[in-house]
Short mmCIF file of C-alpha atoms in Angstrom, two decimals:
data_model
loop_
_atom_site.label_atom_id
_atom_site.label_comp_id
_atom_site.label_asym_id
_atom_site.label_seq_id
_atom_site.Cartn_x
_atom_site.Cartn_y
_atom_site.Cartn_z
CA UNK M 259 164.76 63.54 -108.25
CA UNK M 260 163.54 67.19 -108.98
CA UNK M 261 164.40 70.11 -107.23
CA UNK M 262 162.33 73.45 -106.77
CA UNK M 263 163.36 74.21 -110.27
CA UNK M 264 162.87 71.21 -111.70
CA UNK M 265 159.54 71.10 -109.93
CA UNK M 266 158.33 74.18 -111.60
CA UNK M 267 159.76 73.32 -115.52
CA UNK M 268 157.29 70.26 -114.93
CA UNK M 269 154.35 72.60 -113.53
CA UNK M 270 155.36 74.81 -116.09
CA UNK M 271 153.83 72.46 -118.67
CA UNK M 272 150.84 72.34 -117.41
CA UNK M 273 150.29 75.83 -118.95
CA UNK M 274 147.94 76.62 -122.21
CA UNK M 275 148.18 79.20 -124.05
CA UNK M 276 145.26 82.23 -122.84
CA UNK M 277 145.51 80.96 -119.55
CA UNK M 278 144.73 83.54 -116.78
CA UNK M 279 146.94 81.80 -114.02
CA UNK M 280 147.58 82.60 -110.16
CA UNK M 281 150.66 81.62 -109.16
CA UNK M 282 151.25 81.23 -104.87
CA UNK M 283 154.44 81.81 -103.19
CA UNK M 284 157.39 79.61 -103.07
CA UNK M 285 157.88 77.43 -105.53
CA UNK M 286 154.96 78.34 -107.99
CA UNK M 287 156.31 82.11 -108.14
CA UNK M 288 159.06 79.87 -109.74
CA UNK M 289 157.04 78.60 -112.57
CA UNK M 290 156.57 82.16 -114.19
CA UNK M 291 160.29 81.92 -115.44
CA UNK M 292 159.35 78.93 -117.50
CA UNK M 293 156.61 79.94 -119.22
CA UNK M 294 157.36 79.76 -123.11
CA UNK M 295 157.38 83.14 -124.32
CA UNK M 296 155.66 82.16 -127.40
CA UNK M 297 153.11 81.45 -125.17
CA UNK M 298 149.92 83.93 -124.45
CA UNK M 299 149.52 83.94 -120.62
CA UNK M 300 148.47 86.54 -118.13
CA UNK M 301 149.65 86.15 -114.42
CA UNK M 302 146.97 87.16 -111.75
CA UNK M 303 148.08 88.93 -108.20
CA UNK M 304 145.11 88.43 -106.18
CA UNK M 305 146.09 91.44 -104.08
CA UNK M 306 144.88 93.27 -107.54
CA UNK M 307 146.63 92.83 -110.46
CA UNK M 308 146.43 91.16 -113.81
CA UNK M 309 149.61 91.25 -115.95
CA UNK M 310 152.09 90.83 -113.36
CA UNK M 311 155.63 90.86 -114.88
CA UNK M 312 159.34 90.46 -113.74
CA UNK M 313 160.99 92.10 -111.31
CA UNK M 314 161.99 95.31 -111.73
CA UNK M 315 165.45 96.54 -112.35
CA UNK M 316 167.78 97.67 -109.28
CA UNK M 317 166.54 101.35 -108.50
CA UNK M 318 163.35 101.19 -110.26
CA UNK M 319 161.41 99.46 -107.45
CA UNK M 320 158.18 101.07 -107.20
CA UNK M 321 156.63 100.58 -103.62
CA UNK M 322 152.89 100.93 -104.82
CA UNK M 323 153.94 97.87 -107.17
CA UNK M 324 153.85 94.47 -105.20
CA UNK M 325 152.21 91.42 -105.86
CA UNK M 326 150.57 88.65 -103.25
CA UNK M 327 153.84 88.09 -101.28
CA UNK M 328 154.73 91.49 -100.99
CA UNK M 329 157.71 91.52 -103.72
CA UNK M 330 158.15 94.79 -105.56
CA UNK M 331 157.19 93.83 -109.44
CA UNK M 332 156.69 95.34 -112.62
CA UNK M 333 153.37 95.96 -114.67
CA UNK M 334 153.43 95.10 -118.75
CA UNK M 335 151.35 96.70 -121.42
CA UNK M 336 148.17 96.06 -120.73
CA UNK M 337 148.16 95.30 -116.98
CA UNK M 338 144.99 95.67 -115.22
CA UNK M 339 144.12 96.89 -111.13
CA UNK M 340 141.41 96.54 -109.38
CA UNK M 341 141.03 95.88 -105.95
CA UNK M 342 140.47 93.01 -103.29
CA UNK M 343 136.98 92.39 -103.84
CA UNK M 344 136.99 91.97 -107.42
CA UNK M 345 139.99 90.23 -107.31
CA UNK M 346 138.70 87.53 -105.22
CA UNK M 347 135.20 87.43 -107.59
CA UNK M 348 137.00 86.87 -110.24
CA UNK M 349 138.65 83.73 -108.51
CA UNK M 350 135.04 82.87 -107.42
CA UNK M 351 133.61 83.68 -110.57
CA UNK M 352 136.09 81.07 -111.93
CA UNK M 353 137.46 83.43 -114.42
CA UNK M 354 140.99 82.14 -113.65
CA UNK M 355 141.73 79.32 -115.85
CA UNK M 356 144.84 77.74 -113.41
CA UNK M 357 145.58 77.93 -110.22
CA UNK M 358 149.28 76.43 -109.03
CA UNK M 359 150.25 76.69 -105.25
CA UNK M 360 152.20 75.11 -102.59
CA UNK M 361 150.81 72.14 -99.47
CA UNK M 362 152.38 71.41 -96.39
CA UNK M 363 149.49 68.14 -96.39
CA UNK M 364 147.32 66.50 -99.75
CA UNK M 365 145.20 63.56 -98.91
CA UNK M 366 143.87 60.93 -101.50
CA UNK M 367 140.62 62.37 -101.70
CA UNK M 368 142.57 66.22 -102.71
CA UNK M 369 141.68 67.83 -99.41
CA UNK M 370 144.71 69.91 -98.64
CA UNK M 371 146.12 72.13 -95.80
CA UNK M 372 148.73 74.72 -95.99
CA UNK M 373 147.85 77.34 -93.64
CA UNK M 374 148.31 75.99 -89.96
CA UNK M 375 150.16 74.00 -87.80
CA UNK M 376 148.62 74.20 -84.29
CA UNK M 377 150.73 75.85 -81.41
CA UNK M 378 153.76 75.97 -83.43
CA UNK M 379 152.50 78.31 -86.78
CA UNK M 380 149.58 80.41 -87.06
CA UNK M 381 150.46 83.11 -90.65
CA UNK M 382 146.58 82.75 -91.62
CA UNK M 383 145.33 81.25 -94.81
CA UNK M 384 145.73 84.87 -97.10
CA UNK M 385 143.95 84.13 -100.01
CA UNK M 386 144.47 80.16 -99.97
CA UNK M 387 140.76 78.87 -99.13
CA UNK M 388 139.35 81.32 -101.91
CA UNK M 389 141.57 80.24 -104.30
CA UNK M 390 141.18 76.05 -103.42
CA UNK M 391 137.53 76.49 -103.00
CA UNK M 392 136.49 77.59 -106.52
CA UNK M 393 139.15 76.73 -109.16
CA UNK M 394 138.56 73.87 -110.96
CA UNK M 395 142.46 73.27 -112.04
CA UNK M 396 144.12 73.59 -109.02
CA UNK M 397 147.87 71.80 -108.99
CA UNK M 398 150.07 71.37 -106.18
CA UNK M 399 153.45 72.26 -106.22
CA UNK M 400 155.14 70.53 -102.76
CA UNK M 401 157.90 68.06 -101.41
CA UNK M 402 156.71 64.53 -101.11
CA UNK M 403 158.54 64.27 -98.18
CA UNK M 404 159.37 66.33 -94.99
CA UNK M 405 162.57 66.97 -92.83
CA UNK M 406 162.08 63.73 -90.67
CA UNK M 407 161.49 61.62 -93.91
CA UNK M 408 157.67 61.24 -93.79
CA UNK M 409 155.50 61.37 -96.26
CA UNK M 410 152.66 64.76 -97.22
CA UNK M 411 150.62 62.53 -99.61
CA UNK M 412 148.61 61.14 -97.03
CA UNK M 413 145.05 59.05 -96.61
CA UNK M 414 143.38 61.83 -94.38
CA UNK M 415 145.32 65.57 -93.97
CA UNK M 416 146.54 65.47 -90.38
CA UNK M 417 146.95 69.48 -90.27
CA UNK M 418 143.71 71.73 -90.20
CA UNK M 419 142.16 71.80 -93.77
CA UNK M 420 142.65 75.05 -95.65
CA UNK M 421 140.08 73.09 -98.79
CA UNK M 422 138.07 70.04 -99.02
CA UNK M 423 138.16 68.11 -102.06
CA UNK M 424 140.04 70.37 -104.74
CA UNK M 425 143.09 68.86 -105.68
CA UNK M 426 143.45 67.56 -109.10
CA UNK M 427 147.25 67.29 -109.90
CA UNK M 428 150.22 67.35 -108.14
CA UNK M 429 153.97 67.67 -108.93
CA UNK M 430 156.68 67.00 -106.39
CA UNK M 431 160.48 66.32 -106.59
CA UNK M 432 159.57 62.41 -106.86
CA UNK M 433 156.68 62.63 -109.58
CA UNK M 434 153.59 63.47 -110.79
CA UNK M 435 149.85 62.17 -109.40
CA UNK M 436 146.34 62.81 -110.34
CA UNK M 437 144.11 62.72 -107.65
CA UNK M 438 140.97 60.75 -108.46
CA UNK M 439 137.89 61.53 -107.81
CA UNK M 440 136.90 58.86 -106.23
CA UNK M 441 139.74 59.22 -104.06
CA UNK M 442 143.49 58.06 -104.93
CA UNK M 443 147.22 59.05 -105.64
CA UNK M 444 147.39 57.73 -109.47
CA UNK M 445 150.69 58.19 -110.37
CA UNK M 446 151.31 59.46 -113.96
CA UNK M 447 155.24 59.69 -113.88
CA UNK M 448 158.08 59.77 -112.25
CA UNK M 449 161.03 61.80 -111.63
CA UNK M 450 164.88 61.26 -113.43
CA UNK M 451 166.38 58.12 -111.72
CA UNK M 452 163.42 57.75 -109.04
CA UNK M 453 161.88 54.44 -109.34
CA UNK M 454 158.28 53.29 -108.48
CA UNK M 455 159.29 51.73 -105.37
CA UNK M 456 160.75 55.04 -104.18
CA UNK M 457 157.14 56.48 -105.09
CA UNK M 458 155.53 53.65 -103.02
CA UNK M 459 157.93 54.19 -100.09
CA UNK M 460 157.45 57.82 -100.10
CA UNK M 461 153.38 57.88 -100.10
CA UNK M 462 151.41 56.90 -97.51
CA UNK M 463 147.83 57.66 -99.03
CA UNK M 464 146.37 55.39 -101.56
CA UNK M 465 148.98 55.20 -104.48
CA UNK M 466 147.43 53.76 -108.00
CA UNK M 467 150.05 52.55 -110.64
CA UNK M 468 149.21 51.39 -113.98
CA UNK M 469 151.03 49.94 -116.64
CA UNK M 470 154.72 51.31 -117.22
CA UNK M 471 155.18 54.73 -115.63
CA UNK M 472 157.11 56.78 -117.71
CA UNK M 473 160.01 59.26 -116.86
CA UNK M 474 159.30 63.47 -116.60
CA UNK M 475 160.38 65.18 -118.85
CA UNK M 476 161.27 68.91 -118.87
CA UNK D 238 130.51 119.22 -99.27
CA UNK D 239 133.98 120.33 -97.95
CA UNK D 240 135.53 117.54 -96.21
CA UNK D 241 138.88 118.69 -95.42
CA UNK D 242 140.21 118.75 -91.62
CA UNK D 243 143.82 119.77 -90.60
CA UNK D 244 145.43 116.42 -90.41
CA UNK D 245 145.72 113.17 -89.02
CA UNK D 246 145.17 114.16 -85.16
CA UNK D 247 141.71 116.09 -86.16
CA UNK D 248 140.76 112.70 -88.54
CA UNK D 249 140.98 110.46 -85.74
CA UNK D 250 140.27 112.73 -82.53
CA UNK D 251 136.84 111.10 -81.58
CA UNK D 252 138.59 107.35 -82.19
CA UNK D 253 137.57 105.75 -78.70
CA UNK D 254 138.57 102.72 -76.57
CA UNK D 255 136.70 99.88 -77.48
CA UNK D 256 135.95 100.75 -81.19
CA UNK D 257 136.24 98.83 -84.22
CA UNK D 258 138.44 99.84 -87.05
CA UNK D 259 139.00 98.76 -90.79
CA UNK D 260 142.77 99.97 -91.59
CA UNK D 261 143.53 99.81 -95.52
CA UNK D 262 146.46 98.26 -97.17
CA UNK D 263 148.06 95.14 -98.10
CA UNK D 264 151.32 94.18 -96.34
CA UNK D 265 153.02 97.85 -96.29
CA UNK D 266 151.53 98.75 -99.39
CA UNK D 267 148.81 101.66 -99.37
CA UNK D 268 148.91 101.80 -95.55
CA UNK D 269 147.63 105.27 -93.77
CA UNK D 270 150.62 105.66 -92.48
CA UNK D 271 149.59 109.23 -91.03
CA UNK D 272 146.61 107.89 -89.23
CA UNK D 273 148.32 104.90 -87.73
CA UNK D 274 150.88 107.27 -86.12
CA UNK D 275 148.33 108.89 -84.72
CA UNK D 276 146.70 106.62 -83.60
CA UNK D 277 149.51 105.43 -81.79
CA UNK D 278 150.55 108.95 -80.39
CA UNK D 279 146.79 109.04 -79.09
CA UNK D 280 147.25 105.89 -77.39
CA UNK D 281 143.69 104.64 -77.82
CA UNK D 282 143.17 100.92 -76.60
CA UNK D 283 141.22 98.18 -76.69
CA UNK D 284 140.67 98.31 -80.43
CA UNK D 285 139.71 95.55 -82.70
CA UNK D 286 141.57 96.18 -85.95
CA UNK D 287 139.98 94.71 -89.37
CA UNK D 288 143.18 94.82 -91.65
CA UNK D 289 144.64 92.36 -93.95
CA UNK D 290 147.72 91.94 -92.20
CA UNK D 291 149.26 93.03 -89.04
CA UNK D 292 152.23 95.61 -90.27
CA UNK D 293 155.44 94.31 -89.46
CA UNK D 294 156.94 94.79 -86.00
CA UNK D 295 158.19 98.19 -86.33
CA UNK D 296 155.84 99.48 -89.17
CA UNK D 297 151.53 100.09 -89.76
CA UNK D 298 149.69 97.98 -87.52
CA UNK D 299 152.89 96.38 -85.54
CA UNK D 300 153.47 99.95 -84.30
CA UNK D 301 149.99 99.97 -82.51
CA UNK D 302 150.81 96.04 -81.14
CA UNK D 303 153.62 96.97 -79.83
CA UNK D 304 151.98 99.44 -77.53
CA UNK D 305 149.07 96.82 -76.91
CA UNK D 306 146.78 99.24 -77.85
CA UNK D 307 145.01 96.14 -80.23
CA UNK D 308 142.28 93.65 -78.68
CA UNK D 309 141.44 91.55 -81.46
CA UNK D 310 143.02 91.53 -85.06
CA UNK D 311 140.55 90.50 -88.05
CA UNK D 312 143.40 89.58 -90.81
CA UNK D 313 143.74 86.96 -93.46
CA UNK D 314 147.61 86.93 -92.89
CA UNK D 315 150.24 87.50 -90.47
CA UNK D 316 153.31 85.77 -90.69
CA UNK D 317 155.61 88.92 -90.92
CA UNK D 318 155.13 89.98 -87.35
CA UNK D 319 157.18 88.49 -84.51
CA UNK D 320 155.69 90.48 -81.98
CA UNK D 321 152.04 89.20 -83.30
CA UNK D 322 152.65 86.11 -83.08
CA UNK D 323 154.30 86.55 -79.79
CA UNK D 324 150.85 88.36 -77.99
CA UNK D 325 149.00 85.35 -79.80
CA UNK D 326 150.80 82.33 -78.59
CA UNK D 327 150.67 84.22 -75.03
CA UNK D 328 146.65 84.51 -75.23
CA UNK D 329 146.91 88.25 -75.07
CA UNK D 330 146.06 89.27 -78.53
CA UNK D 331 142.70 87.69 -79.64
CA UNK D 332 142.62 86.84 -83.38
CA UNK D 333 140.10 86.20 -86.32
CA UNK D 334 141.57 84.60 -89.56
CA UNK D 335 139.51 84.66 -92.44
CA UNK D 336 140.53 83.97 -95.88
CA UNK D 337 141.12 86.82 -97.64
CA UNK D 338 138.21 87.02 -100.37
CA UNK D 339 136.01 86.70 -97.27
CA UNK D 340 137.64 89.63 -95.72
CA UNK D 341 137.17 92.33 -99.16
CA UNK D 342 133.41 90.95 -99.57
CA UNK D 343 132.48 91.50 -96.08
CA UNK D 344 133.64 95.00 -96.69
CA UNK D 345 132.13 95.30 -99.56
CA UNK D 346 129.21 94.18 -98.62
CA UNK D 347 128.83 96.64 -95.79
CA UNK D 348 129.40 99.28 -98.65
CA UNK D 349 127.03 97.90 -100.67
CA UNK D 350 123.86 97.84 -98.05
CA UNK D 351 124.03 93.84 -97.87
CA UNK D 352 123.92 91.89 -95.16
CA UNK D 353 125.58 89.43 -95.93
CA UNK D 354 127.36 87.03 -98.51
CA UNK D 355 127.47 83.57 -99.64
CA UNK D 356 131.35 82.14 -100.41
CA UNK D 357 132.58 78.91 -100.73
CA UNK D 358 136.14 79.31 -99.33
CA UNK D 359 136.48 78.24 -95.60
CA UNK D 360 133.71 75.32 -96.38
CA UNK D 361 134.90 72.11 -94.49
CA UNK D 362 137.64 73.87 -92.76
CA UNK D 363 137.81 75.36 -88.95
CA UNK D 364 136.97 78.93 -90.35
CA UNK D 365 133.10 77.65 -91.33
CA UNK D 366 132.64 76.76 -87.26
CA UNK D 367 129.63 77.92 -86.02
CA UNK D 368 128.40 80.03 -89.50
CA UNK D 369 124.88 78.76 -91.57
CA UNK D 370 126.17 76.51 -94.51
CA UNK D 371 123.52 76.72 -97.13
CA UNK D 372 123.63 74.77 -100.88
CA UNK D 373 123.29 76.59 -104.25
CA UNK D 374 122.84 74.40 -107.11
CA UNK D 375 125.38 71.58 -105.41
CA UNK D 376 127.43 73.52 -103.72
CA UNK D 377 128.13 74.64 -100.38
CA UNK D 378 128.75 77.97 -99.67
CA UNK D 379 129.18 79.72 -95.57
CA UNK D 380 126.96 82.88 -94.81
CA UNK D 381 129.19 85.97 -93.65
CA UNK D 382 128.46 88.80 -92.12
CA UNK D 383 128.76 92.16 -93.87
CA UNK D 384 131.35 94.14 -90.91
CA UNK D 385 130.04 96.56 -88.91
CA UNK D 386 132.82 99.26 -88.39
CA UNK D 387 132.82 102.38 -86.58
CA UNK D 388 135.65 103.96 -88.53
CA UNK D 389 137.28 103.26 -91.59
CA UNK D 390 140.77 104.50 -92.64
CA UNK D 391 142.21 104.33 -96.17
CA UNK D 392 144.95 105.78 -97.86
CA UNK D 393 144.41 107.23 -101.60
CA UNK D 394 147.02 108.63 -103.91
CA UNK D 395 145.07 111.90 -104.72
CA UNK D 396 141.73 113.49 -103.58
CA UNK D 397 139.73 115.96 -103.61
CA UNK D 398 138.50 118.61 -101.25
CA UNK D 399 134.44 116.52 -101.84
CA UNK D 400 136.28 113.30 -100.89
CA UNK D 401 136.31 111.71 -104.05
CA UNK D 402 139.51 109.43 -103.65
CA UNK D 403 142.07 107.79 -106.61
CA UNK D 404 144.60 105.51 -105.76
CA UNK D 405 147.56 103.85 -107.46
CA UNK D 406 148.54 100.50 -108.21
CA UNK D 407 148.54 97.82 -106.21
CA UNK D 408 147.96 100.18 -103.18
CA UNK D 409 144.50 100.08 -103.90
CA UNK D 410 143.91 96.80 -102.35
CA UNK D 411 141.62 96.77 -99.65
CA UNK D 412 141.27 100.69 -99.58
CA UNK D 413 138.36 101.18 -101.55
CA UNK D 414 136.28 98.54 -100.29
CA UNK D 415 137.11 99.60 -96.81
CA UNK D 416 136.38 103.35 -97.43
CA UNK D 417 132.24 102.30 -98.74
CA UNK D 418 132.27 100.42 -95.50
CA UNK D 419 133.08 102.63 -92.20
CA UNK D 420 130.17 104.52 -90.68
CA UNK D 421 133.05 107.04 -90.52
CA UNK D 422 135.21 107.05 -93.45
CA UNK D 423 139.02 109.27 -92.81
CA UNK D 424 140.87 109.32 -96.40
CA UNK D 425 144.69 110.29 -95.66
CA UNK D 426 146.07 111.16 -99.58
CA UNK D 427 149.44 112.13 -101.39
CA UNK D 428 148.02 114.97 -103.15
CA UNK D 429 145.00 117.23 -102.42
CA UNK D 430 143.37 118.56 -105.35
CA UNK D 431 140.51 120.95 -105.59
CA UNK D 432 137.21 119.66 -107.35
CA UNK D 433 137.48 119.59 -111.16
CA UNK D 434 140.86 118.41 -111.30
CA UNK D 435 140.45 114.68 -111.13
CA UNK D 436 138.53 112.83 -114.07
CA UNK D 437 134.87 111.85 -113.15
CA UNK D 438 135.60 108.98 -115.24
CA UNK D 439 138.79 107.96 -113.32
CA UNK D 440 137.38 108.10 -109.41
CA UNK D 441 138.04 104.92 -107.83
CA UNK D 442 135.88 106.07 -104.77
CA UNK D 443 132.84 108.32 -104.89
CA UNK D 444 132.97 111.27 -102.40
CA UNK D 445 129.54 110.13 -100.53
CA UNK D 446 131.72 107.26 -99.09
CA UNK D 447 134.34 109.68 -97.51
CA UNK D 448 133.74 112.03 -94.29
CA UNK D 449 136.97 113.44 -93.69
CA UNK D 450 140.20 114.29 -96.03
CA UNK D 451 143.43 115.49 -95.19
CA UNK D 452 147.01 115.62 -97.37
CA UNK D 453 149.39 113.37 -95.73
CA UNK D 454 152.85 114.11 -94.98
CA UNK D 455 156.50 112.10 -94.66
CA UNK D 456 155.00 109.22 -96.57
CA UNK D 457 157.63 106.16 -95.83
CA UNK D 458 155.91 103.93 -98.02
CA UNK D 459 158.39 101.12 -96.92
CA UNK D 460 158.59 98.40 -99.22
CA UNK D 461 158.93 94.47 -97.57
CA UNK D 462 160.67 92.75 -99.58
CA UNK D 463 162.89 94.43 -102.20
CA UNK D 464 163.30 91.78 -105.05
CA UNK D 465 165.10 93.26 -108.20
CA UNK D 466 167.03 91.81 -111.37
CA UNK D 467 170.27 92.54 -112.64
CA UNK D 468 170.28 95.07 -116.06
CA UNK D 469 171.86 92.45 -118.68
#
């Protein structure tokens, strides 16, 4: 099994070189650490800023310097800022090559929801729906399973929809899936002593195995 | 084309029960902090508040819930704010959630002289209820309205006495689009300069956009969540 960190190593390979990539709180943020630094990548902040880098050091926080979930950051040479509107075209323009962000809810046919939970949670979407609704590489970073043991890979989202239709890929702590587009969980591999049975038992959407499934590796 | 007034209490003095208001910022970053204390001191109700989020319970916007001086919030997120979610759940605080893109192009738009705009995020989901659906080449996208706001207050890092506003970093945000959108724009900024002394080429937000300028003062700039690494 994977945990958070585990979770984002896999996600992290996902990554191409002169991606533009927005990363979404939780365990996403996480994926920035692995991120070869051979590798030619630019992280977007969609509350306006390209080039996001680490944190800064104790005493240098700079309170104009945040990014999406209101961390103070750091900017690197040649950091861009521009504001909300622009940074949302760009999402729309499809100008961000990856986008990698967390569910609460993926069905077979990608629809997810991560914004709601009727009478119990109500935080608002932020920049979510934007983001689901026009990037074409969208992967999920999420546990398969909740608290009471049931499973968030489901036939039909139960919770309210924050996107219809826009999940390609998704990486939790028992494995990786593509999401067909003709609806289906295909399962592409599976976590470090988590067998395909533990897969089945853990997904209640439709789950498509072929052949051997190999085993992640990170 | 001298737009400077005395201070916050002058910027906001005609601010009336009932009106709507665009508030910059995102989270506590580039918030007019001046004008919100104000606003509270002036105890103005009944407002609906388009902001991104709601302040935090003792901070921007959460100052003016507390005193249930808000109506209706127009945010994309606002999960820091017990007190928010407290009027919510209760049915006293009204709400609009929009995703955020939708929120900074129906300020721009207003800005801009449009109408409206076309977006694809919120299609299929409960935030497309009851707004036109239309398909470009395949795709649907919801019609929303440009806002319609009787006052809109930014904060800018320096400006001068004609209005004409820069800000820094990330506390741009929402502020520019906001300030091309009020039918009353107040600009609260760090540092007052007369004209001359800022770039042409570096203004983020042409002086035609802004009414009224004052400097701030006491800026807490209050930062929400202080994440820092360790010198090696």
């Amino acid at each position: 099994m994977l945990d958070k960190q585990g979770i984002a190593k896999r996600i992290a390979k996902e990554i191409k070189d002169g991606y533009y990539v927005n990363l979404g709180i939780g365990i996403p943020t996480l994926v920035a650490n692995y991120i070869p630094e051979t590798m030619d990548v630019v992280l977007q902040s969609e509350n306006g800023l390209l080039g996001m880098g680490p944190f800064p050091f104790e005493g240098e926080e700079d309170p104009d310097v945040i990014n999406a979930g209101k961390q103070t950051i750091t900017m690197l040479p040649g950091s861009a800022i521009f504001d909300s509107a622009m940074s949302f075209g760009m999402i729309r323009a499809k100008k961000v090559n990856l986008t990698i962000l967390g569910a609460m809810e993926v069905s077979e046919n990608g629809d997810i929801a991560n914004w709601k939970i009727p009478g119990k949670m109500v935080k608002g979407m932020g920049g979510a729906m934007d983001l689901v609704a026009s990037a074409e590489n969208i992967i999920v970073a999420m546990q398969q399973v909740n608290k009471a043991g049931e499973s968030k890979l489901l036939s039909e989202c139960s919770l309210p929809l924050t996107g219809v239709g826009c999940v390609k890929k998704i990486v939790t702590e028992l494995g990786v899936f593509d999401v067909l587009p003709e609806g289906g969980f295909k399962l592409l591999e599976r976590a470090p002593g988590v067998s395909v049975e533990d897969i089945k038992n853990a997904t209640a959407g439709k789950l498509i195995i072929e052949g051997e499934i190999p085993e992640i590796v990170i | 084309m001298n737009k400077v007034i005395s201070g916050a209490d002058e910027a906001i003095h005609d601010i009336q029960d009932g009106m709507t208001l665009m508030l910059g910022g995102f989270g506590l970053c580039g918030l007019p902090e001046n004008c919100i204390a104000a606003l509270v001191k002036k105890g103005v109700k009944q407002l609906t508040c388009i902001s991104n989020n709601a302040g935090v319970d003792d901070f921007g916007i959460g100052l003016m819930l507390k005193q249930r001086q808000v109506k209706k919030m127009i945010s994309s997120y606002v999960g820091e704010n017990a007190e928010f979610e407290r009027q919510l759940l209760s049915g006293e605080l009204e709400v609009e959630l929009l995703p955020q893109g939708t929120l900074a192009t129906r300020c721009m738009a207003a800005g801009y002289g449009m109408p409206a705009i076309f977006t694809p995020a919120g299609v299929g989901t409960e935030v497309a209820e009851g707004k036109e659906v239309r398909n470009f080449n395949g795709k649907d996208y919801l019609m929303e309205m440009a806002f319609n706001a009787d006052f809109a207050i930014v904060k800018a890092w320096k400006g001068d006495t004609m209005g004409n506003l820069v800000y820094r970093s990330t506390a741009r945000n929402f502020n520019p689009v906001m300030a091309m959108a009020g039918k009353v724009t107040i600009a609260e900024v760090e540092e007052l300069v007369e004209p001359g002394e800022l770039d042409p080429d570096h203004i983020h937000t042409p002086g035609i956009y802004v009414h009224r300028i004052f400097q701030g003062v006491n800026y807490e700039k209050r930062i929400e969540q202080r994440t820092v690494r360790k010198k090696d």
